[in-house]
Coordinates of C-alpha atoms in Angstrom, one line a residue:
Chain A
M1 CA -29.0 -9.3 35.8
N2 CA -31.0 -6.1 34.9
G3 CA -30.2 -6.5 31.2
K4 CA -26.4 -7.0 31.6
V5 CA -26.5 -10.2 30.0
A6 CA -28.2 -11.1 26.7
V7 CA -29.2 -14.1 24.6
V8 CA -27.5 -13.6 21.0
G9 CA -27.9 -16.8 19.4
V10 CA -30.6 -19.7 19.0
G11 CA -30.4 -23.1 17.3
Y12 CA -32.4 -26.0 16.9
S13 CA -32.1 -29.5 15.4
P14 CA -34.9 -31.0 13.7
L15 CA -37.7 -32.2 16.2
A16 CA -39.0 -35.6 15.5
R17 CA -40.6 -38.6 17.3
D18 CA -38.1 -40.7 15.0
S19 CA -35.1 -38.6 13.6
Q20 CA -33.2 -41.4 12.0
R21 CA -30.3 -39.6 13.5
S22 CA -28.0 -40.0 16.6
V23 CA -28.7 -37.9 19.7
G24 CA -24.9 -36.6 19.2
S25 CA -25.7 -35.3 15.9
L26 CA -28.8 -33.5 17.0
A27 CA -26.9 -31.6 19.8
L28 CA -24.0 -30.8 17.4
E29 CA -26.5 -29.3 14.8
A30 CA -28.4 -27.2 17.4
C31 CA -25.1 -25.9 19.0
R32 CA -23.6 -25.1 15.4
E33 CA -26.8 -23.3 14.4
A34 CA -26.9 -21.4 17.8
I35 CA -23.2 -20.1 17.1
R36 CA -24.1 -19.2 13.5
D37 CA -27.1 -17.4 14.4
A38 CA -25.1 -15.4 16.8
G39 CA -22.8 -14.3 14.0
L40 CA -19.8 -16.0 15.9
D41 CA -17.5 -18.7 14.9
K42 CA -15.9 -21.8 16.9
T43 CA -12.8 -19.6 18.3
D44 CA -15.3 -17.1 20.0
I45 CA -17.0 -19.8 22.2
D46 CA -15.3 -20.2 25.4
G47 CA -17.9 -21.5 27.5
V48 CA -20.2 -24.6 27.2
G49 CA -22.9 -25.7 29.6
G50 CA -25.3 -28.9 29.1
I51 CA -27.9 -30.6 31.0
F52 CA -27.1 -33.9 32.9
A53 CA -29.8 -36.2 31.8
A54 CA -30.2 -38.0 35.4
D55 CA -31.9 -40.9 34.1
L56 CA -30.7 -41.3 30.6
P57 CA -27.4 -41.0 28.7
T58 CA -25.9 -37.5 28.7
V59 CA -24.5 -35.6 25.8
W60 CA -21.7 -34.0 27.9
P61 CA -20.1 -30.6 27.0
A62 CA -17.0 -32.3 26.3
Y63 CA -18.6 -34.0 23.2
V64 CA -20.0 -30.8 21.9
I65 CA -16.6 -29.2 22.4
D66 CA -14.7 -31.9 20.5
G67 CA -17.3 -32.4 18.0
L68 CA -17.4 -28.8 17.0
G69 CA -13.7 -28.6 17.4
L70 CA -14.0 -25.5 19.9
P71 CA -10.5 -24.5 20.8
N72 CA -10.8 -21.9 23.5
V73 CA -13.2 -23.2 26.0
L74 CA -12.4 -22.0 29.6
W75 CA -15.7 -22.8 31.6
S76 CA -18.1 -25.7 31.0
T77 CA -20.6 -27.6 33.4
C78 CA -23.5 -30.0 33.2
A79 CA -26.4 -28.8 35.2
F80 CA -29.3 -30.6 36.4
P81 CA -32.6 -30.6 34.3
P82 CA -34.8 -28.5 33.4
S83 CA -33.0 -27.0 30.5
I84 CA -33.1 -23.3 31.9
N85 CA -30.7 -24.4 34.5
A86 CA -27.9 -24.7 31.9
V87 CA -28.7 -21.1 30.6
V88 CA -28.7 -19.7 34.2
E89 CA -25.5 -21.3 34.7
G90 CA -24.1 -19.6 31.3
I91 CA -25.6 -16.4 32.2
N92 CA -23.7 -16.5 35.7
A93 CA -20.6 -17.4 33.9
V94 CA -20.5 -14.6 31.5
F95 CA -21.6 -12.1 34.2
S96 CA -18.8 -13.2 36.5
G97 CA -16.0 -13.0 33.7
A98 CA -15.5 -16.9 33.6
C99 CA -16.1 -16.8 29.9
K100 CA -17.1 -14.3 27.0
Y101 CA -19.5 -16.4 25.1
A102 CA -21.3 -19.2 26.7
L103 CA -22.9 -21.7 24.5
C104 CA -25.7 -23.8 26.7
F105 CA -27.6 -26.8 25.1
H106 CA -29.7 -29.9 25.8
A107 CA -30.4 -32.9 23.7
K108 CA -33.3 -35.5 24.2
Y109 CA -33.6 -38.8 22.7
R110 CA -36.2 -41.7 22.8
W111 CA -33.7 -44.0 24.3
D112 CA -34.7 -47.9 24.7
S113 CA -35.9 -47.4 28.1
T114 CA -38.4 -44.5 27.4
S115 CA -41.3 -46.5 25.6
A116 CA -41.8 -50.1 24.3
S117 CA -41.6 -49.0 20.8
A118 CA -38.3 -47.3 21.5
A119 CA -37.1 -50.6 22.9
S120 CA -37.7 -52.7 19.8
D121 CA -35.5 -50.1 17.9
P122 CA -31.7 -51.4 17.7
M123 CA -30.6 -47.9 17.1
R124 CA -31.9 -46.6 20.5
R125 CA -30.1 -48.9 22.6
A126 CA -28.4 -46.7 25.2
P127 CA -24.7 -47.2 25.9
W128 CA -25.3 -47.1 29.7
R129 CA -28.0 -46.2 32.2
I130 CA -27.9 -44.2 35.4
P131 CA -30.8 -44.5 37.9
L132 CA -32.3 -41.2 39.1
D133 CA -32.9 -41.1 42.9
G134 CA -32.8 -37.3 43.6
S135 CA -34.2 -37.9 47.2
L136 CA -31.7 -40.9 48.0
S137 CA -34.8 -42.6 49.1
L138 CA -36.2 -44.5 46.1
P139 CA -35.7 -47.9 47.8
M140 CA -38.4 -46.9 50.5
V141 CA -40.8 -46.2 47.7
T142 CA -40.2 -48.7 44.8
P143 CA -40.7 -51.8 46.6
H144 CA -44.6 -50.9 46.7
G145 CA -44.9 -50.7 42.9
G146 CA -44.5 -47.7 40.5
S147 CA -46.3 -44.6 41.7
H148 CA -46.9 -41.4 39.6
P149 CA -46.3 -38.3 41.6
Y150 CA -47.8 -36.4 38.8
A151 CA -51.1 -38.2 38.8
A152 CA -51.4 -38.1 42.6
A153 CA -50.7 -34.3 42.6
M154 CA -53.4 -33.7 40.0
H155 CA -55.8 -35.7 41.9
Q156 CA -54.9 -33.9 45.1
H157 CA -55.4 -30.5 43.4
M158 CA -58.8 -31.4 42.0
D159 CA -59.8 -32.8 45.5
A160 CA -58.8 -29.8 47.5
F161 CA -59.4 -27.2 44.9
G162 CA -62.3 -28.3 42.9
S163 CA -60.2 -28.2 39.8
R164 CA -61.8 -30.5 37.0
R165 CA -60.2 -32.5 34.2
E166 CA -61.6 -29.7 31.8
H167 CA -59.4 -27.2 33.3
F168 CA -56.1 -29.3 32.7
G169 CA -57.8 -29.9 29.3
M170 CA -57.7 -26.2 28.5
I171 CA -54.0 -26.3 29.2
A172 CA -53.3 -29.2 26.7
I173 CA -55.6 -27.7 24.1
N174 CA -54.1 -24.4 24.2
N175 CA -50.6 -25.8 23.7
R176 CA -52.0 -27.9 20.7
T177 CA -53.8 -24.9 19.4
Q178 CA -50.5 -22.8 19.3
A179 CA -48.4 -25.7 18.0
Q180 CA -50.6 -25.7 14.7
R181 CA -48.8 -22.2 14.1
N182 CA -45.3 -23.7 14.9
P183 CA -43.6 -25.6 11.9
R184 CA -41.2 -27.4 14.2
A185 CA -44.0 -28.8 16.5
V186 CA -44.1 -32.5 16.5
L187 CA -47.9 -32.8 17.3
Q188 CA -50.1 -30.5 15.2
E189 CA -53.3 -32.3 14.7
P190 CA -56.2 -30.3 16.4
L191 CA -57.1 -31.5 19.9
T192 CA -60.8 -30.8 21.0
M193 CA -62.1 -31.0 24.6
Q194 CA -64.2 -34.3 23.5
D195 CA -60.9 -35.7 22.5
Y196 CA -59.1 -34.7 25.9
L197 CA -62.0 -36.2 28.0
D198 CA -62.5 -39.3 25.9
S199 CA -58.9 -40.2 25.9
K200 CA -57.5 -43.2 27.8
E201 CA -56.3 -42.5 31.3
I202 CA -52.5 -43.3 31.5
A203 CA -52.5 -42.8 35.5
S204 CA -55.8 -41.6 36.8
P205 CA -56.8 -38.7 36.5
F206 CA -54.4 -37.8 33.7
C207 CA -54.5 -39.0 30.3
V208 CA -51.9 -39.0 27.5
Y209 CA -52.7 -35.3 26.7
D210 CA -51.6 -34.1 30.0
M211 CA -47.9 -35.5 29.5
D212 CA -45.3 -34.0 27.2
V213 CA -44.3 -35.8 24.1
P214 CA -41.0 -37.6 23.9
I215 CA -38.9 -36.7 20.7
D216 CA -35.5 -36.6 19.4
G217 CA -34.2 -33.1 19.3
A218 CA -31.7 -30.5 20.5
M219 CA -31.8 -26.7 21.3
A220 CA -28.9 -24.3 22.0
V221 CA -28.4 -20.7 23.0
V222 CA -25.4 -18.4 23.1
V223 CA -25.2 -15.7 26.0
T224 CA -22.8 -12.9 26.2
L225 CA -22.6 -9.5 28.1
A226 CA -24.7 -6.9 26.9
D227 CA -22.0 -4.7 25.5
R228 CA -20.7 -7.5 23.2
A229 CA -24.1 -8.3 22.3
V230 CA -24.7 -5.3 20.4
D231 CA -21.9 -6.6 17.8
C232 CA -23.6 -10.0 17.2
A233 CA -25.6 -10.8 14.1
R234 CA -29.0 -10.7 15.8
P235 CA -31.1 -8.2 17.9
P236 CA -30.0 -8.6 21.5
V237 CA -32.5 -10.2 23.9
Y238 CA -31.9 -9.2 27.4
V239 CA -32.0 -11.2 30.7
E240 CA -33.9 -8.9 33.2
A241 CA -33.8 -11.6 36.1
A242 CA -33.2 -15.2 36.4
A243 CA -33.8 -17.6 39.5
N244 CA -33.5 -21.3 39.8
G245 CA -33.5 -23.8 42.6
A246 CA -36.0 -24.9 45.0
S247 CA -36.4 -24.4 48.7
S248 CA -37.3 -27.2 51.4
P249 CA -39.5 -28.9 51.8
N250 CA -38.8 -30.8 48.5
D251 CA -38.6 -34.5 48.6
M252 CA -39.7 -35.0 45.1
M253 CA -43.0 -36.5 46.0
L254 CA -45.2 -33.2 44.9
F255 CA -47.1 -33.2 48.4
S256 CA -49.5 -30.4 48.4
D257 CA -47.9 -28.5 51.2
Q258 CA -44.6 -28.5 48.9
F259 CA -46.1 -28.1 45.5
H260 CA -46.4 -24.2 45.2
V261 CA -43.5 -23.5 47.3
P262 CA -40.7 -23.2 44.6
Y263 CA -42.8 -21.7 41.9
E264 CA -43.9 -19.0 44.5
K265 CA -40.3 -18.2 45.7
I266 CA -39.1 -18.1 42.3
M267 CA -41.7 -15.8 40.9
T268 CA -41.5 -13.4 44.1
A269 CA -37.6 -13.3 43.5
L270 CA -38.3 -12.3 39.7
W271 CA -40.6 -9.5 40.5
Q272 CA -38.5 -8.1 43.4
R273 CA -35.3 -8.3 41.3
T274 CA -36.8 -6.4 38.5
G275 CA -39.6 -4.3 39.9
L276 CA -41.7 -5.7 37.2
S277 CA -45.3 -7.1 37.5
I278 CA -47.4 -9.6 35.4
A279 CA -48.6 -6.3 33.8
D280 CA -45.3 -5.8 32.0
I281 CA -45.3 -9.3 30.6
D282 CA -46.4 -9.9 27.0
V283 CA -46.1 -13.6 26.4
A284 CA -45.8 -16.5 29.0
N285 CA -43.9 -19.6 28.2
I286 CA -45.2 -21.7 31.1
Y287 CA -43.6 -25.2 31.8
D288 CA -45.8 -28.1 30.7
G289 CA -44.0 -31.3 31.4
F290 CA -47.2 -32.2 33.0
S291 CA -50.3 -30.1 33.0
I292 CA -50.5 -30.2 36.6
L293 CA -47.0 -28.5 36.7
T294 CA -48.6 -25.9 34.5
M295 CA -51.3 -25.4 36.8
G296 CA -48.7 -24.8 39.9
W297 CA -46.9 -22.1 37.8
I298 CA -50.3 -20.5 36.7
E299 CA -51.1 -20.2 40.2
A300 CA -47.8 -18.7 41.2
I301 CA -47.9 -16.2 38.2
F302 CA -51.4 -15.1 38.0
S303 CA -53.9 -16.4 40.7
G304 CA -52.7 -17.6 44.1
R305 CA -52.8 -21.0 45.3
G306 CA -56.0 -23.0 44.5
E307 CA -57.3 -20.3 42.2
G308 CA -55.7 -21.9 39.1
A309 CA -59.0 -23.5 37.7
A310 CA -61.0 -20.2 38.0
C311 CA -58.1 -18.3 36.4
I312 CA -58.0 -20.8 33.4
E313 CA -61.7 -20.5 33.0
D314 CA -61.4 -16.6 32.8
A315 CA -58.6 -16.8 30.3
W316 CA -60.2 -19.5 28.2
D317 CA -61.1 -18.3 24.7
E318 CA -63.7 -20.8 23.5
V319 CA -63.4 -19.7 19.6
Q320 CA -59.7 -19.4 19.4
Q321 CA -59.4 -22.6 21.6
Q322 CA -56.7 -20.9 23.6
L323 CA -55.9 -19.0 26.7
R324 CA -55.3 -15.3 27.1
F325 CA -54.4 -14.3 30.6
L326 CA -55.5 -10.9 31.9
G327 CA -57.3 -10.8 28.5
R328 CA -54.2 -10.6 26.4
I329 CA -51.2 -12.8 27.4
P330 CA -50.7 -16.0 25.4
M331 CA -49.2 -19.0 26.9
S332 CA -46.5 -21.0 25.1
P333 CA -47.0 -19.8 21.4
H334 CA -44.6 -22.6 20.3
G335 CA -46.9 -25.4 21.9
G336 CA -44.8 -26.3 24.8
N337 CA -43.3 -29.7 25.7
L338 CA -46.8 -31.0 25.3
S339 CA -47.0 -30.2 21.5
E340 CA -43.6 -28.9 20.3
G341 CA -41.9 -31.9 22.0
R342 CA -40.2 -32.8 25.3
L343 CA -37.0 -30.7 25.4
Q344 CA -37.5 -30.0 29.2
G345 CA -38.4 -26.5 28.9
F346 CA -35.6 -25.4 26.3
G347 CA -38.4 -24.6 23.7
H348 CA -40.0 -22.2 26.1
L349 CA -36.8 -20.2 26.2
N350 CA -35.9 -20.3 22.5
E351 CA -39.3 -19.1 21.7
A352 CA -39.2 -16.4 24.0
V353 CA -36.2 -15.1 22.3
L354 CA -37.4 -15.4 18.8
Q355 CA -40.7 -13.6 20.0
L356 CA -38.8 -10.7 21.5
R357 CA -36.6 -10.3 18.4
G358 CA -39.8 -10.3 16.3
Q359 CA -38.6 -13.4 14.3
A360 CA -41.2 -15.9 15.5
G361 CA -42.7 -16.3 12.1
P362 CA -46.2 -17.7 12.3
T363 CA -46.4 -17.6 16.2
Q364 CA -45.3 -14.2 16.3
V365 CA -47.1 -12.2 19.3
H366 CA -47.5 -8.8 17.8
G367 CA -45.4 -6.1 19.8
A368 CA -44.0 -8.7 22.3
R369 CA -41.4 -6.8 24.4
R370 CA -41.2 -9.0 27.6
A371 CA -41.3 -12.6 28.2
L372 CA -41.6 -14.8 31.1
V373 CA -40.1 -18.4 30.8
T374 CA -40.7 -21.0 33.4
N375 CA -39.1 -24.4 33.8
G376 CA -39.5 -27.4 36.0
M377 CA -41.1 -28.7 39.1
N378 CA -40.1 -29.1 42.8
P379 CA -37.3 -29.8 43.4
V380 CA -35.5 -28.5 40.2
C381 CA -37.0 -25.4 38.5
G382 CA -36.1 -22.0 37.2
A383 CA -37.6 -18.7 35.6
M384 CA -36.5 -15.9 33.8
I385 CA -37.7 -12.6 32.5
L386 CA -36.4 -11.5 29.1
R387 CA -37.0 -8.3 27.2
S388 CA -36.5 -7.0 23.7
E389 CA -34.1 -4.3 22.8
N390 CA -37.0 -2.0 22.3
A391 CA -38.5 -2.4 25.7
Chain F
M1 CA -26.8 -57.8 7.7
S2 CA -29.6 -57.4 10.0
L3 CA -28.9 -55.2 12.9
N4 CA -31.4 -57.2 15.1
K5 CA -29.2 -60.1 14.7
K6 CA -26.4 -58.3 16.5
P7 CA -28.0 -57.8 20.0
I8 CA -24.6 -56.9 21.6
L9 CA -23.4 -54.4 19.3
R10 CA -24.8 -50.9 20.3
M11 CA -24.9 -48.8 17.1
S12 CA -25.8 -45.3 16.7
Y13 CA -26.8 -43.7 13.2
D14 CA -23.1 -42.2 13.6
T15 CA -21.4 -45.5 14.2
E16 CA -23.4 -47.9 12.1
A17 CA -21.3 -47.6 9.0
Y18 CA -18.2 -48.3 11.2
W19 CA -19.6 -51.3 12.5
M20 CA -21.1 -52.6 9.2
G21 CA -17.6 -52.1 7.8
C22 CA -16.2 -54.3 10.4
Q23 CA -18.6 -57.2 9.3
R24 CA -16.8 -57.0 6.0
Q25 CA -13.3 -56.6 7.4
E26 CA -13.1 -52.9 6.1
L27 CA -11.9 -50.2 8.2
L28 CA -14.0 -47.2 7.7
I29 CA -13.0 -43.9 8.9
N30 CA -15.3 -40.6 8.6
R31 CA -13.9 -38.2 6.2
C32 CA -15.2 -34.6 5.2
M33 CA -16.0 -34.4 1.5
D34 CA -15.7 -30.6 1.8
C35 CA -12.4 -30.0 3.6
H36 CA -11.0 -33.5 3.3
A37 CA -10.2 -33.8 7.0
W38 CA -10.5 -37.2 8.5
H39 CA -12.1 -37.7 12.1
H40 CA -12.5 -40.6 14.7
F41 CA -14.7 -41.5 16.7
P42 CA -17.5 -41.2 14.1
R43 CA -19.5 -37.9 14.1
W44 CA -22.3 -36.4 12.0
L45 CA -20.3 -33.2 11.1
C46 CA -16.8 -32.2 10.5
P47 CA -15.2 -30.9 13.6
V48 CA -12.6 -28.7 11.4
C49 CA -15.1 -27.1 9.1
W50 CA -18.7 -27.8 10.3
S51 CA -19.8 -29.5 7.2
E52 CA -22.1 -32.3 7.3
K53 CA -21.0 -33.9 4.0
I54 CA -19.3 -36.8 5.9
K55 CA -18.3 -40.1 4.3
P56 CA -17.0 -43.3 5.8
V57 CA -13.9 -44.1 3.7
A58 CA -11.6 -47.2 3.9
V59 CA -8.0 -46.6 5.2
S60 CA -5.0 -48.2 4.2
G61 CA -4.5 -50.0 7.5
L62 CA -1.1 -48.6 8.0
G63 CA 0.0 -46.6 11.2
K64 CA 2.1 -46.4 14.2
V65 CA 1.9 -46.8 18.1
V66 CA 1.4 -43.3 19.7
M67 CA 0.4 -44.6 23.1
F68 CA -0.1 -48.2 24.6
S69 CA -0.8 -50.0 27.9
L70 CA 0.1 -53.5 29.1
T71 CA -2.3 -53.9 31.9
G72 CA -4.7 -56.4 30.0
R73 CA -4.4 -59.7 28.6
R74 CA -2.4 -58.4 25.6
P75 CA -1.1 -54.8 24.6
V76 CA -3.6 -52.3 23.6
A77 CA -2.5 -49.1 21.8
W78 CA -3.9 -45.8 20.2
I79 CA -2.6 -46.2 16.7
E80 CA -2.1 -43.0 14.5
L81 CA -3.0 -43.8 11.0
V82 CA -0.8 -42.8 8.0
E83 CA -3.8 -40.9 6.4
Q84 CA -3.7 -37.8 8.8
V85 CA -1.5 -36.5 11.6
G86 CA -3.6 -36.8 14.7
L87 CA -6.1 -39.5 13.3
R88 CA -6.1 -42.2 16.0
I89 CA -7.9 -45.5 16.5
Y90 CA -7.7 -47.6 19.8
C91 CA -7.1 -51.4 19.2
A92 CA -5.4 -54.5 20.5
L93 CA -1.9 -55.2 19.4
V94 CA -1.2 -59.0 18.4
E95 CA 1.6 -61.0 17.4
V96 CA 3.9 -59.0 19.5
E97 CA 5.4 -59.6 22.9
P98 CA 4.3 -56.8 25.2
S99 CA 8.0 -56.1 26.5
N100 CA 8.9 -55.3 22.5
V101 CA 6.1 -52.8 21.9
R102 CA 7.6 -49.3 21.5
I103 CA 6.0 -46.0 20.9
G104 CA 6.6 -45.2 17.4
M105 CA 6.4 -48.7 16.2
E106 CA 5.1 -49.2 12.7
V107 CA 1.9 -51.5 12.6
R108 CA -0.6 -52.9 10.0
L109 CA -4.2 -53.6 10.3
G110 CA -5.7 -57.1 10.5
W111 CA -8.9 -58.6 11.8
E112 CA -10.3 -61.0 14.5
D113 CA -13.2 -62.8 14.8
Y114 CA -15.2 -61.7 17.9
G115 CA -18.3 -63.9 17.0
E116 CA -20.4 -60.6 17.3
S117 CA -18.3 -59.0 14.8
F118 CA -15.0 -59.0 13.4
L119 CA -12.8 -56.2 15.1
P120 CA -9.7 -54.4 14.0
V121 CA -6.4 -55.2 15.5
F122 CA -2.8 -54.4 14.6
R123 CA 0.6 -56.3 14.4
P124 CA 4.0 -55.1 13.6
L125 CA 4.3 -54.0 10.2
N126 CA 7.5 -56.4 9.8
N127 CA 5.5 -59.5 10.7
T128 CA 4.2 -61.7 8.0
G129 CA 0.8 -62.0 9.5
A130 CA 0.6 -65.7 8.3
S131 CA -0.9 -66.7 11.7
L132 CA -3.5 -63.8 11.9
G133 CA -6.2 -65.2 9.7
V134 CA -8.1 -63.0 7.8
D135 CA -6.0 -59.9 6.6
K136 CA -7.0 -57.0 4.3

């Protein structure tokens, strides 16, 4: 992209464990706020991209288009998660000329299938349910009982590379420390290493703090070409490069020989397409749907395979209870999915935009000019490098 | 009316008022308190002016058939309500022979007991409705 496309609007609904709101209302609010943030109106938006929720009811683009009364939409799509995929689609759409202003959104909800407490709430009954079977092979797995691929991958990482629970704890604690500066974050109570190590294991070896926190919430952005972006209400944040997808092998089981592949491929592409290196990055919003996924990205970005634990130890600031890679790069100032809440990576992108505008408020990283955003896991992941207008 | 006693109804915070109105045999349609536009299905904000000052308001129950289908056990139709051009609700048509249903036919709201809830139905305006049961 090399700065030819820019993010010009960001929008949030309230984020909450129990919003007392419908998921549709959250999506509409986030989208309305993103359009207003850009200084645009309903007639300007001619593209809308959402995320297909795979295992849960989806808020389709058509719902947002009709709910906001958008009269001029000529491009829409529903991409597979994580969130960044909808935005990459929107970037491609404005770059190709399919539309001028693409609104990209995602909405998450604690549907009745997501937990026992949600199941007891009559207002959380899903209208329908779609089984997720990306590998088309689940009938060969499910008869043997529920597996947890993230727990298995974490255990395998510890066994192969000597990583310990403390290293994953530093990821979780970093994000909680950051979240305490983010008024939107759902989890703000301080988290100590002792809390982490003492907590009940959900699926050995990981505990509740290794998992993102399910919430009700929605987020959105508006993207457009750089020459239109300068006329919008906010400082443009330019897309230097974006990549998504995942190469084979990827049968969704997170085997050790597959685990690092997509992260490494995507990061190599981003550096090659921009001529940049990690030395040019001021803030890194690294995906944390599970802490083991963060470990995989950290190894692809900073250290190489199997060196993540040592890298995290080097970056750990015991006094501040947070990570600073290369002695300066903070990770996820918004608190990530682990603490801000589970928007499948959308918060990582919105936070990067606010950081690069200098509008991140209490979480602002002084002088941030370039941000790296990563989302997802094998076989569905993506990443982006963004820069401020001052870079 | 406790929601927990209505296990089949699938409500959201946006549709709760509609369904609760049905329990009372009252057809509530969302109206914007800022620009006064009506909308249906129920949503959290006004699709015309984006205001979130939305109120479910009882309608007159008068309308006309704009589209219909005869594939089921009785006719079903989209009824445009007299409150606003383009304000449409999908309901069964009763007390009319399928072969007599016409686009543009004037109809009037009534209610049927589905056990789970009362549901709105419409019948031709010129029918007396004596056999329809509860009527509002």
